[in-house]
Amino acid sequence: MIKQAIGFAVLGAVIAVLGQSVTGNSGYSAYVSGGSFYGPDTALGPWVRPAVAAVVGAVVGMLAGLVLHLCGFRFAVDPSRRVGLVVVAGLVGVTLGMTPVPILVGTSLSGLSSSVSTEYLLPIYAGTGILAYVLGTISVHLLLKLIHDRQSTRTTKIVAAFLPIGGVLATLVGMGTAWVLGFSTSASTFVAVIVAVLCVLVATFALARARALRTTA
């Protein structure tokens, strides 16, 4: 029941953040004793709105998961499949490899001038992409070896094959999300792009693990 509630909470948070990003600045005000946190009649800050949406979505999703569980609808995955562990390990590796990119993007969105010349940006992006691929694959392999998973080698090979495709799709989805939001430099667009990219990467690692298990069934 707890796992189902957590899963629905994460799903609800993702949907809420994407929905808030699409709808833009329509909405959130925080009033305490007649005034808002940021002064009278002031909407919540750009970074607070996605956070509020995520919390509300997580609560609604959690409640939905609990209600469905109590009604007899169970969404369970055999723990021995270890799909979640593969996803977490892969995301950790990819995140470590892509660390320079959020720093550069965040610097650009904040209006600060970057010390990196534009002629070096493409090599940096390409290098971080390769590093993310290598670290994502290695992270999955090391974790599965550490827990003595029988399909560690097969899973690693399939992750290595799937991850380039997932990376390209994640890039296209991120660009598409930014395009839908008008390539705005607002916090909502930044958060929406990250969430969309993460969703594609999660699906990539999950499908790779599922494929590895299916080929041995």
PDB file of C-alpha atoms in Angstrom, residues 71-176:
ATOM      1  CA  CYS A  71     -10.880  -0.520  -3.291  1.00  0.00           C
ATOM      2  CA  GLY A  72      -8.885  -3.563  -4.318  1.00  0.00           C
ATOM      3  CA  PHE A  73      -6.869  -2.143  -7.210  1.00  0.00           C
ATOM      4  CA  ARG A  74      -3.267  -3.179  -6.638  1.00  0.00           C
ATOM      5  CA  PHE A  75      -0.389  -2.062  -8.841  1.00  0.00           C
ATOM      6  CA  ALA A  76       2.542  -4.147  -7.714  1.00  0.00           C
ATOM      7  CA  VAL A  77       5.841  -5.145  -9.288  1.00  0.00           C
ATOM      8  CA  ASP A  78       7.830  -8.190  -8.233  1.00  0.00           C
ATOM      9  CA  PRO A  79      10.754  -6.844  -6.139  1.00  0.00           C
ATOM     10  CA  SER A  80      13.081  -9.376  -7.733  1.00  0.00           C
ATOM     11  CA  ARG A  81      12.744  -7.530 -11.040  1.00  0.00           C
ATOM     12  CA  ARG A  82      14.597  -4.556  -9.488  1.00  0.00           C
ATOM     13  CA  VAL A  83      13.341  -2.100 -12.061  1.00  0.00           C
ATOM     14  CA  GLY A  84      13.385   0.741  -9.549  1.00  0.00           C
ATOM     15  CA  LEU A  85      16.996   0.078  -8.594  1.00  0.00           C
ATOM     16  CA  VAL A  86      18.074   0.105 -12.224  1.00  0.00           C
ATOM     17  CA  VAL A  87      16.237   3.392 -12.815  1.00  0.00           C
ATOM     18  CA  VAL A  88      17.763   5.038  -9.737  1.00  0.00           C
ATOM     19  CA  ALA A  89      21.286   3.835 -10.555  1.00  0.00           C
ATOM     20  CA  GLY A  90      20.978   4.998 -14.152  1.00  0.00           C
ATOM     21  CA  LEU A  91      19.617   8.415 -13.211  1.00  0.00           C
ATOM     22  CA  VAL A  92      22.379   8.949 -10.656  1.00  0.00           C
ATOM     23  CA  GLY A  93      25.039   8.181 -13.263  1.00  0.00           C
ATOM     24  CA  VAL A  94      23.429  10.351 -15.931  1.00  0.00           C
ATOM     25  CA  THR A  95      22.944  13.222 -13.475  1.00  0.00           C
ATOM     26  CA  LEU A  96      26.588  13.130 -12.432  1.00  0.00           C
ATOM     27  CA  GLY A  97      27.665  13.161 -16.051  1.00  0.00           C
ATOM     28  CA  MET A  98      25.353  16.022 -16.999  1.00  0.00           C
ATOM     29  CA  THR A  99      26.216  18.242 -14.023  1.00  0.00           C
ATOM     30  CA  PRO A 100      27.891  21.008 -16.109  1.00  0.00           C
ATOM     31  CA  VAL A 101      24.785  21.497 -18.282  1.00  0.00           C
ATOM     32  CA  PRO A 102      22.326  22.565 -15.535  1.00  0.00           C
ATOM     33  CA  ILE A 103      24.983  24.937 -14.225  1.00  0.00           C
ATOM     34  CA  LEU A 104      25.376  26.588 -17.629  1.00  0.00           C
ATOM     35  CA  VAL A 105      21.618  26.679 -18.263  1.00  0.00           C
ATOM     36  CA  GLY A 106      20.916  28.037 -14.793  1.00  0.00           C
ATOM     37  CA  THR A 107      23.541  30.742 -15.280  1.00  0.00           C
ATOM     38  CA  SER A 108      21.958  31.693 -18.591  1.00  0.00           C
ATOM     39  CA  LEU A 109      18.422  31.766 -17.196  1.00  0.00           C
ATOM     40  CA  SER A 110      19.484  33.858 -14.211  1.00  0.00           C
ATOM     41  CA  GLY A 111      20.833  36.512 -16.546  1.00  0.00           C
ATOM     42  CA  LEU A 112      24.413  36.096 -15.436  1.00  0.00           C
ATOM     43  CA  SER A 113      27.095  36.183 -18.078  1.00  0.00           C
ATOM     44  CA  SER A 114      28.879  32.885 -18.501  1.00  0.00           C
ATOM     45  CA  SER A 115      32.649  32.799 -18.447  1.00  0.00           C
ATOM     46  CA  VAL A 116      32.570  30.013 -21.018  1.00  0.00           C
ATOM     47  CA  SER A 117      32.992  31.158 -24.604  1.00  0.00           C
ATOM     48  CA  THR A 118      30.219  30.141 -26.990  1.00  0.00           C
ATOM     49  CA  GLU A 119      32.706  28.274 -29.181  1.00  0.00           C
ATOM     50  CA  TYR A 120      33.313  25.851 -26.328  1.00  0.00           C
ATOM     51  CA  LEU A 121      29.653  25.236 -25.492  1.00  0.00           C
ATOM     52  CA  LEU A 122      29.070  22.536 -28.120  1.00  0.00           C
ATOM     53  CA  PRO A 123      32.125  20.488 -27.067  1.00  0.00           C
ATOM     54  CA  ILE A 124      31.039  20.836 -23.444  1.00  0.00           C
ATOM     55  CA  TYR A 125      27.517  19.607 -24.223  1.00  0.00           C
ATOM     56  CA  ALA A 126      28.867  16.732 -26.334  1.00  0.00           C
ATOM     57  CA  GLY A 127      31.390  15.790 -23.671  1.00  0.00           C
ATOM     58  CA  THR A 128      28.819  15.807 -20.893  1.00  0.00           C
ATOM     59  CA  GLY A 129      26.501  13.680 -23.038  1.00  0.00           C
ATOM     60  CA  ILE A 130      29.191  11.064 -23.509  1.00  0.00           C
ATOM     61  CA  LEU A 131      30.119  11.188 -19.825  1.00  0.00           C
ATOM     62  CA  ALA A 132      26.461  10.814 -18.847  1.00  0.00           C
ATOM     63  CA  TYR A 133      26.159   7.765 -21.117  1.00  0.00           C
ATOM     64  CA  VAL A 134      29.259   6.128 -19.661  1.00  0.00           C
ATOM     65  CA  LEU A 135      28.418   6.875 -16.019  1.00  0.00           C
ATOM     66  CA  GLY A 136      24.764   5.857 -16.464  1.00  0.00           C
ATOM     67  CA  THR A 137      25.768   2.481 -17.891  1.00  0.00           C
ATOM     68  CA  ILE A 138      28.524   1.894 -15.347  1.00  0.00           C
ATOM     69  CA  SER A 139      26.247   2.831 -12.434  1.00  0.00           C
ATOM     70  CA  VAL A 140      23.675   0.229 -13.469  1.00  0.00           C
ATOM     71  CA  HIS A 141      26.357  -2.422 -13.910  1.00  0.00           C
ATOM     72  CA  LEU A 142      28.050  -1.738 -10.567  1.00  0.00           C
ATOM     73  CA  LEU A 143      24.798  -1.717  -8.596  1.00  0.00           C
ATOM     74  CA  LEU A 144      23.554  -4.976 -10.099  1.00  0.00           C
ATOM     75  CA  LYS A 145      26.950  -6.590  -9.537  1.00  0.00           C
ATOM     76  CA  LEU A 146      26.948  -5.362  -5.945  1.00  0.00           C
ATOM     77  CA  ILE A 147      23.624  -7.043  -5.215  1.00  0.00           C
ATOM     78  CA  HIS A 148      24.658 -10.150  -7.193  1.00  0.00           C
ATOM     79  CA  ASP A 149      21.885  -9.819  -9.773  1.00  0.00           C
ATOM     80  CA  ARG A 150      21.973 -12.722 -12.203  1.00  0.00           C
ATOM     81  CA  GLN A 151      21.068 -10.507 -15.157  1.00  0.00           C
ATOM     82  CA  SER A 152      23.594  -7.744 -14.464  1.00  0.00           C
ATOM     83  CA  THR A 153      25.639  -8.274 -17.631  1.00  0.00           C
ATOM     84  CA  ARG A 154      22.593  -8.642 -19.918  1.00  0.00           C
ATOM     85  CA  THR A 155      20.936  -5.599 -18.366  1.00  0.00           C
ATOM     86  CA  THR A 156      24.090  -3.524 -18.766  1.00  0.00           C
ATOM     87  CA  LYS A 157      24.353  -4.441 -22.461  1.00  0.00           C
ATOM     88  CA  ILE A 158      20.728  -3.519 -23.123  1.00  0.00           C
ATOM     89  CA  VAL A 159      21.045  -0.271 -21.163  1.00  0.00           C
ATOM     90  CA  ALA A 160      24.114   0.559 -23.264  1.00  0.00           C
ATOM     91  CA  ALA A 161      22.030  -0.008 -26.417  1.00  0.00           C
ATOM     92  CA  PHE A 162      18.901   1.787 -25.226  1.00  0.00           C
ATOM     93  CA  LEU A 163      20.496   4.823 -23.579  1.00  0.00           C
ATOM     94  CA  PRO A 164      21.653   6.611 -26.761  1.00  0.00           C
ATOM     95  CA  ILE A 165      18.121   6.339 -28.158  1.00  0.00           C
ATOM     96  CA  GLY A 166      16.664   7.500 -24.861  1.00  0.00           C
ATOM     97  CA  GLY A 167      19.118  10.385 -24.764  1.00  0.00           C
ATOM     98  CA  VAL A 168      18.085  11.572 -28.218  1.00  0.00           C
ATOM     99  CA  LEU A 169      14.387  11.243 -27.345  1.00  0.00           C
ATOM    100  CA  ALA A 170      14.948  13.065 -24.047  1.00  0.00           C
ATOM    101  CA  THR A 171      16.651  15.909 -25.920  1.00  0.00           C
ATOM    102  CA  LEU A 172      13.804  16.135 -28.432  1.00  0.00           C
ATOM    103  CA  VAL A 173      11.180  16.014 -25.682  1.00  0.00           C
ATOM    104  CA  GLY A 174      13.034  18.695 -23.718  1.00  0.00           C
ATOM    105  CA  MET A 175      13.242  20.925 -26.792  1.00  0.00           C
ATOM    106  CA  GLY A 176       9.582  20.256 -27.576  1.00  0.00           C
TER     107      GLY A 176
END
